Short mmCIF file of C-alpha atoms (C1' of nucleotides) and ligand atoms in Angstrom, two decimals:
data_model
loop_
_atom_site.label_atom_id
_atom_site.label_comp_id
_atom_site.label_asym_id
_atom_site.label_seq_id
_atom_site.Cartn_x
_atom_site.Cartn_y
_atom_site.Cartn_z
CA MET A 1 159.10 165.80 91.20
CA PHE A 2 161.01 167.87 93.80
CA SER A 3 164.68 167.70 94.68
CA LYS A 4 165.54 165.81 97.85
CA THR A 5 166.57 169.17 99.28
CA CYS A 6 163.12 170.53 98.62
CA GLU A 7 161.46 167.47 100.13
CA TYR A 8 163.51 167.96 103.32
CA ALA A 9 162.64 171.63 103.34
CA ILE A 10 158.91 170.90 103.16
CA ARG A 11 159.00 168.18 105.78
CA ALA A 12 161.17 170.38 108.07
CA SER A 13 158.81 173.32 107.65
CA ILE A 14 155.86 171.18 108.51
CA PHE A 15 157.56 169.78 111.53
CA ILE A 16 158.68 173.17 112.80
CA ALA A 17 155.23 174.58 112.26
CA ALA A 18 153.60 171.60 114.00
CA GLN A 19 155.81 172.20 117.05
CA SER A 20 155.38 176.02 116.97
CA TYR A 21 151.65 175.40 116.85
CA GLN A 22 152.12 173.88 120.34
CA ASP A 23 154.53 176.66 121.40
CA LYS A 24 157.53 174.43 121.17
CA ARG A 25 160.82 175.58 119.62
CA VAL A 26 162.99 172.89 118.03
CA THR A 27 166.71 172.43 117.35
CA ILE A 28 168.31 171.10 114.22
CA LYS A 29 168.84 167.84 116.00
CA ASP A 30 165.16 167.55 116.81
CA ILE A 31 164.24 168.31 113.28
CA ALA A 32 166.68 165.87 111.72
CA GLU A 33 165.46 163.10 114.02
CA ASN A 34 161.81 163.78 113.43
CA ILE A 35 161.86 163.95 109.72
CA ASP A 36 164.69 161.46 109.27
CA SER A 37 167.08 163.70 107.43
CA PRO A 38 170.89 164.11 107.51
CA LYS A 39 171.66 166.65 110.30
CA SER A 40 174.17 168.98 108.63
CA PHE A 41 172.40 168.87 105.32
CA THR A 42 169.29 169.88 107.13
CA ALA A 43 171.14 172.74 108.78
CA LYS A 44 172.10 174.05 105.34
CA ILE A 45 168.58 173.93 104.15
CA LEU A 46 167.29 175.68 107.26
CA GLN A 47 169.68 178.56 106.60
CA ILE A 48 168.08 179.12 103.25
CA LEU A 49 164.60 178.97 104.76
CA ALA A 50 165.70 181.39 107.48
CA LYS A 51 167.08 183.89 104.98
CA LYS A 52 163.86 183.78 103.05
CA GLU A 53 162.03 184.31 106.33
CA ILE A 54 160.09 181.08 106.10
CA VAL A 55 161.43 179.95 109.40
CA HIS A 56 162.70 182.07 112.31
CA SER A 57 166.01 181.08 113.91
CA ILE A 58 167.18 181.83 117.43
CA LYS A 59 170.77 181.29 118.44
CA GLY A 60 172.20 180.31 121.78
CA ILE A 61 170.93 178.31 124.67
CA GLY A 62 167.22 177.55 124.40
CA GLY A 63 167.41 178.61 120.78
CA GLY A 64 166.37 176.77 117.67
CA PHE A 65 163.78 177.21 115.00
CA GLU A 66 160.17 178.27 115.04
CA ILE A 67 157.50 179.62 112.79
CA PRO A 68 155.42 182.33 114.39
CA LYS A 69 151.81 181.24 114.61
CA GLU A 70 150.50 184.01 112.43
CA ASN A 71 152.82 182.75 109.63
CA ILE A 72 151.68 179.16 109.79
CA LYS A 73 148.50 180.28 108.07
CA ARG A 74 150.38 182.47 105.65
CA ILE A 75 153.20 180.22 104.41
CA ASN A 76 152.24 177.98 101.54
CA LEU A 77 154.09 175.20 99.77
CA ALA A 78 154.83 177.29 96.72
CA GLN A 79 156.95 179.65 98.78
CA ILE A 80 159.00 176.77 100.12
CA VAL A 81 159.43 175.16 96.74
CA ILE A 82 160.47 178.38 95.11
CA ALA A 83 162.93 179.17 97.87
CA ILE A 84 164.71 175.85 97.35
CA ASP A 85 164.19 174.66 93.79
CA GLY A 86 163.32 178.01 92.22
CA ASP A 87 160.40 178.37 89.80
CA SER A 88 161.62 175.97 87.17
CA ILE A 89 158.99 173.37 88.08
CA PHE A 90 156.37 175.99 87.13
CA LYS A 91 158.04 177.47 84.19
CA SER A 92 160.39 175.16 82.41
CA CYS A 93 159.51 172.80 79.56
CA GLY A 94 158.72 169.27 80.55
CA LEU A 95 160.93 168.04 77.76
CA SER A 96 163.61 170.71 78.24
CA VAL A 97 163.01 171.94 74.71
CA ASN A 98 162.88 175.65 75.47
CA HIS A 99 161.66 178.27 77.95
CA CYS A 100 158.31 176.74 77.49
CA CYS A 101 155.09 177.20 75.66
CA ASP A 102 155.86 180.35 73.72
CA GLN A 103 156.34 180.58 70.02
CA HIS A 104 158.34 177.44 70.00
CA PRO A 105 156.40 174.84 72.02
CA CYS A 106 157.36 171.23 72.45
CA PRO A 107 154.89 168.54 71.43
CA LEU A 108 153.66 168.14 75.02
CA ASN A 109 153.20 171.76 75.77
CA LYS A 110 149.39 171.84 76.13
CA LYS A 111 149.23 168.67 78.23
CA PHE A 112 152.11 169.69 80.41
CA LYS A 113 150.80 173.16 80.93
CA SER A 114 147.57 171.91 82.33
CA ILE A 115 149.25 169.50 84.74
CA ARG A 116 151.70 172.19 85.80
CA ASN A 117 148.95 174.61 86.44
CA ASP A 118 147.20 172.16 88.66
CA LEU A 119 150.41 171.58 90.57
CA ALA A 120 150.95 175.26 90.88
CA LYS A 121 147.46 175.79 92.10
CA MET A 122 147.84 173.03 94.62
CA LEU A 123 151.13 174.39 96.02
CA ASP A 124 149.79 177.86 96.13
CA SER A 125 146.59 176.98 97.91
CA THR A 126 148.12 174.64 100.48
CA CYS A 127 149.29 176.48 103.53
CA LEU A 128 151.29 174.95 106.34
CA GLU A 129 148.35 175.13 108.76
CA GLU A 130 146.22 172.43 107.23
CA LEU A 131 149.17 170.13 106.93
CA VAL A 132 150.15 170.72 110.55
CA LEU A 133 146.63 169.93 111.77
CA ASP A 134 146.81 166.60 109.96
CA VAL A 135 150.20 165.77 111.42
CA ASN A 136 149.31 166.79 114.93
CA SER A 137 146.07 164.76 114.84
CA GLY A 138 148.06 161.74 113.79
CA GLU A 139 146.42 161.42 110.41
CA SER A 140 149.61 161.81 108.48
CA PHE A 141 153.32 161.36 109.06
CA LEU A 142 156.65 162.97 108.30
CA ILE A 143 158.74 159.91 108.54
CA MET B 1 159.69 166.02 86.49
CA PHE B 2 161.41 163.43 84.34
CA SER B 3 165.15 162.62 84.26
CA LYS B 4 167.15 164.06 81.45
CA THR B 5 167.52 160.48 80.14
CA CYS B 6 163.77 160.20 79.99
CA GLU B 7 163.33 163.50 78.25
CA TYR B 8 165.83 162.44 75.59
CA ALA B 9 164.06 159.12 75.25
CA ILE B 10 160.73 160.83 74.67
CA ARG B 11 162.12 163.30 72.19
CA ALA B 12 164.05 160.59 70.38
CA SER B 13 160.97 158.38 70.19
CA ILE B 14 158.89 161.23 68.75
CA PHE B 15 161.60 162.02 66.24
CA ILE B 16 161.99 158.45 65.10
CA ALA B 17 158.26 158.06 64.84
CA ALA B 18 157.93 161.27 62.89
CA GLN B 19 160.42 159.99 60.39
CA SER B 20 159.05 156.49 60.25
CA TYR B 21 155.70 158.07 59.54
CA GLN B 22 157.25 159.26 56.32
CA ASP B 23 158.98 155.91 55.73
CA LYS B 24 162.39 157.26 56.69
CA ARG B 25 164.83 155.32 58.83
CA VAL B 26 167.26 157.37 60.97
CA THR B 27 170.69 156.83 62.40
CA ILE B 28 171.90 157.75 65.88
CA LYS B 29 173.65 160.73 64.36
CA ASP B 30 170.42 161.97 62.77
CA ILE B 31 168.57 161.57 66.01
CA ALA B 32 171.19 163.35 68.18
CA GLU B 33 171.31 166.26 65.76
CA ASN B 34 167.55 166.60 65.49
CA ILE B 35 166.79 166.47 69.11
CA ASP B 36 169.98 168.19 70.24
CA SER B 37 171.25 165.42 72.52
CA PRO B 38 174.73 163.96 73.19
CA LYS B 39 175.35 161.27 70.60
CA SER B 40 176.72 158.38 72.66
CA PHE B 41 174.40 159.08 75.55
CA THR B 42 171.58 158.87 73.09
CA ALA B 43 172.88 155.58 71.78
CA LYS B 44 172.69 154.16 75.25
CA ILE B 45 169.15 155.27 75.71
CA LEU B 46 168.15 153.84 72.36
CA GLN B 47 169.50 150.46 73.38
CA ILE B 48 167.09 150.43 76.28
CA LEU B 49 164.20 151.45 74.08
CA ALA B 50 165.18 148.78 71.55
CA LYS B 51 165.25 146.08 74.22
CA LYS B 52 161.83 147.16 75.41
CA GLU B 53 160.63 147.02 71.78
CA ILE B 54 159.65 150.64 71.69
CA VAL B 55 161.97 151.26 68.78
CA HIS B 56 163.28 148.81 66.21
CA SER B 57 166.92 148.80 65.37
CA ILE B 58 168.64 147.61 62.20
CA LYS B 59 172.39 147.16 62.10
CA GLY B 60 174.74 147.64 59.19
CA ILE B 61 174.76 149.79 56.09
CA GLY B 62 171.41 151.55 55.55
CA GLY B 63 170.49 150.60 59.08
CA GLY B 64 169.29 152.77 61.92
CA PHE B 65 166.13 153.10 63.97
CA GLU B 66 162.50 153.03 63.08
CA ILE B 67 159.14 152.54 64.66
CA PRO B 68 156.73 150.42 62.57
CA LYS B 69 153.72 152.48 61.62
CA GLU B 70 151.29 150.23 63.41
CA ASN B 71 153.18 150.90 66.58
CA ILE B 72 153.12 154.63 66.32
CA LYS B 73 149.48 154.46 67.28
CA ARG B 74 150.08 151.94 70.01
CA ILE B 75 153.08 153.36 71.86
CA ASN B 76 152.16 155.85 74.54
CA LEU B 77 154.27 158.06 76.75
CA ALA B 78 153.73 155.96 79.83
CA GLN B 79 155.53 153.04 78.23
CA ILE B 80 158.54 155.23 77.48
CA VAL B 81 158.65 156.79 80.89
CA ILE B 82 158.38 153.45 82.58
CA ALA B 83 161.07 151.97 80.37
CA ILE B 84 163.51 154.63 81.41
CA ASP B 85 162.56 156.06 84.82
CA GLY B 86 160.55 153.14 86.09
CA ASP B 87 157.18 153.63 87.76
CA SER B 88 158.40 155.68 90.66
CA ILE B 89 156.82 158.85 89.27
CA PHE B 90 153.41 157.10 89.57
CA LYS B 91 153.99 155.25 92.81
CA SER B 92 156.45 156.96 95.11
CA CYS B 93 155.59 159.52 97.72
CA GLY B 94 156.07 163.10 96.66
CA LEU B 95 157.81 163.78 99.96
CA SER B 96 159.69 160.46 100.00
CA VAL B 97 158.07 159.56 103.25
CA ASN B 98 157.09 156.03 102.36
CA HIS B 99 155.81 153.81 99.59
CA CYS B 100 152.93 156.18 99.37
CA CYS B 101 149.44 156.66 100.45
CA ASP B 102 148.86 153.43 102.44
CA GLN B 103 148.40 153.17 106.16
CA HIS B 104 151.24 155.68 106.69
CA PRO B 105 150.49 158.64 104.39
CA CYS B 106 152.50 161.88 104.26
CA PRO B 107 150.69 165.13 104.76
CA LEU B 108 150.45 165.74 101.04
CA ASN B 109 149.10 162.37 100.05
CA LYS B 110 145.67 163.34 98.91
CA LYS B 111 146.83 166.34 96.97
CA PHE B 112 149.70 164.52 95.39
CA LYS B 113 147.62 161.52 94.49
CA SER B 114 145.28 163.56 92.48
CA ILE B 115 148.00 165.29 90.51
CA ARG B 116 149.87 162.09 89.93
CA ASN B 117 146.69 160.45 88.71
CA ASP B 118 146.25 163.23 86.22
CA LEU B 119 149.78 162.84 85.07
CA ALA B 120 149.41 159.09 84.76
CA LYS B 121 146.20 159.51 82.79
CA MET B 122 147.89 161.99 80.47
CA LEU B 123 150.91 159.82 79.86
CA ASP B 124 148.70 156.82 79.31
CA SER B 125 146.36 158.49 76.91
CA THR B 126 148.97 160.22 74.81
CA CYS B 127 150.27 158.02 72.00
CA LEU B 128 153.09 158.90 69.72
CA GLU B 129 150.87 159.43 66.75
CA GLU B 130 149.27 162.64 67.89
CA LEU B 131 152.66 164.11 68.87
CA VAL B 132 154.15 163.14 65.55
CA LEU B 133 151.38 164.84 63.62
CA ASP B 134 152.01 168.08 65.52
CA VAL B 135 155.73 167.88 64.85
CA ASN B 136 155.38 167.02 61.18
CA SER B 137 152.88 169.83 60.65
CA GLY B 138 155.32 172.32 62.23
CA GLU B 139 153.12 173.13 65.17
CA SER B 140 155.59 171.90 67.74
CA PHE B 141 159.30 171.34 67.97
CA LEU B 142 161.81 168.90 69.37
CA ILE B 143 164.70 171.31 69.70
"C1'" DA C 1 185.68 137.35 51.02
"C1'" DA C 2 186.65 142.22 52.10
"C1'" DA C 3 185.33 146.73 53.36
"C1'" DG C 4 182.44 149.95 55.18
"C1'" DA C 5 178.51 151.53 57.88
"C1'" DA C 6 175.77 150.99 61.15
"C1'" DA C 7 174.26 149.46 66.12
"C1'" DT C 8 175.99 147.32 70.65
"C1'" DA C 9 178.58 146.79 74.70
"C1'" DT C 10 181.44 148.46 78.06
"C1'" DG C 11 184.09 151.36 80.74
"C1'" DA C 12 186.01 156.04 81.93
"C1'" DT C 13 185.16 160.71 82.93
"C1'" DT C 14 182.71 164.74 84.21
"C1'" DT C 15 179.23 167.22 86.66
"C1'" DA C 16 175.94 168.15 89.94
"C1'" DA C 17 173.32 166.71 93.96
"C1'" DA C 18 173.56 165.03 98.32
"C1'" DT C 19 175.97 164.22 102.40
"C1'" DC C 20 179.61 164.79 105.94
"C1'" DA C 21 182.76 167.39 108.85
"C1'" DT C 22 184.51 171.17 111.25
"C1'" DA C 23 185.45 175.73 112.60
"C1'" DT C 24 183.20 180.16 113.78
"C1'" DG C 25 179.74 183.35 115.80
"C1'" DA C 26 175.93 184.64 118.87
"C1'" DA C 27 173.02 184.31 122.83
"C1'" DA C 28 171.93 182.80 127.55
"C1'" DT C 29 173.13 181.75 132.17
"C1'" DA C 30 175.84 181.02 136.01
"C1'" DT D 1 183.29 187.09 132.21
"C1'" DA D 2 183.47 182.08 131.23
"C1'" DT D 3 181.06 178.38 129.63
"C1'" DT D 4 177.65 176.16 127.26
"C1'" DT D 5 174.39 175.63 123.69
"C1'" DC D 6 172.79 176.67 119.96
"C1'" DA D 7 172.85 178.40 114.73
"C1'" DT D 8 176.07 179.85 110.77
"C1'" DA D 9 179.51 179.48 107.44
"C1'" DT D 10 182.43 177.02 104.66
"C1'" DG D 11 184.72 173.38 102.57
"C1'" DA D 12 185.46 168.34 101.72
"C1'" DT D 13 183.71 164.06 100.38
"C1'" DT D 14 180.55 160.79 98.46
"C1'" DT D 15 177.10 159.28 95.28
"C1'" DA D 16 174.49 159.19 91.36
"C1'" DA D 17 173.34 161.15 86.93
"C1'" DA D 18 174.95 162.64 82.72
"C1'" DT D 19 178.39 162.60 79.31
"C1'" DC D 20 182.36 160.91 76.64
"C1'" DA D 21 185.21 157.44 74.33
"C1'" DT D 22 186.32 153.21 72.21
"C1'" DA D 23 186.36 148.55 70.95
"C1'" DT D 24 183.26 144.95 69.12
"C1'" DT D 25 179.62 142.91 66.47
"C1'" DT D 26 176.31 142.66 62.74
"C1'" DC D 27 174.71 143.52 58.38
"C1'" DT D 28 175.18 145.20 53.44
"C1'" DT D 29 177.41 145.89 49.36
"C1'" DT D 30 180.89 145.00 46.16
S1 LIG E 201 157.18 173.83 75.61
FE1 LIG E 201 157.49 171.92 76.51
S2 LIG E 201 156.17 171.99 78.19
FE2 LIG E 201 155.92 174.08 77.40
S1 LIG E 202 152.25 159.23 101.02
FE1 LIG E 202 153.28 161.03 100.34
S2 LIG E 202 152.39 161.22 98.38
FE2 LIG E 202 151.47 159.37 99.04
#
DNA sequence: AAAGAAATATGATTTAAATCATATGAAATA
DNA sequence: TATTTCATATGATTTAAATCATATTTCTTT
């Protein structure tokens, strides 16, 4: 479904948000340990997220990553997915036949379109906050 | 969504079925040309499909691949996807957190489950026949 | 039986994704 | 200002997916 990079990005974002929610800033090491991801790979991914202003990074002693509380409500999964994997999951043909569903549709175009729309709707309507609450209440896990 | 291998497998199956529907047997070359896929890679994929009895292969002069007409109705997309990519798309966690949705769910488990169920239902309820009719009537394309 | 046309089997190569490693830059604190 | 702790930048390596190449087997036709 998503690339591994994107999965790490989502899990990392949720973890950072969950900690920020409790006013805790986290380092790359913390993140990698808590979402079980390779540390330097995670660092690379976080740089992308920082550039796209999905996470906020602070250098130096006491630094790390955080997501300002106001943003935890605002950031949704679609933003993260697009930042990492681009919008191909929303736009490209499920059979790689074309640029999808125009004059030259593949045989699955209608069926795919509907599933992709559901996926898009889901990603768009799911903000970090609700996921964070689940994780912090111990209902769901990142590892 | 699917691996490239799986996309080729689906497109090849639809093409073979579309030709078998008109009592035409096709060679690997035909297939590769008509679905725009690398020839020897396609050959490999067809071997898998032949072993799983999704396509029928005939060696020697005049040989090639076909799908018996009775089977065009019976074969659905789920069978092809499972033959190539396995059932991970149905069963594995969208965030690669675990074996999905048991005692240890990831934060997206509910939302993912619903989308995956829709996908599974779609793949299961879509047989080759309806796709073939679309292609043969010129409503949709494999290339 | 021989020749040709097809699939089959297998292995090598290429490409892209994922991972690892290391040097550099910025902020804090002592 | 020196040192430490963190992120940043960059490049190398590994792994897996995709692609390419070729020898072998099977069947048909003559
Ligand atoms: S054309 Fe294939 S999914 Fe839209
Ligand atoms: S646990 Fe993650 S999708 Fe089921």
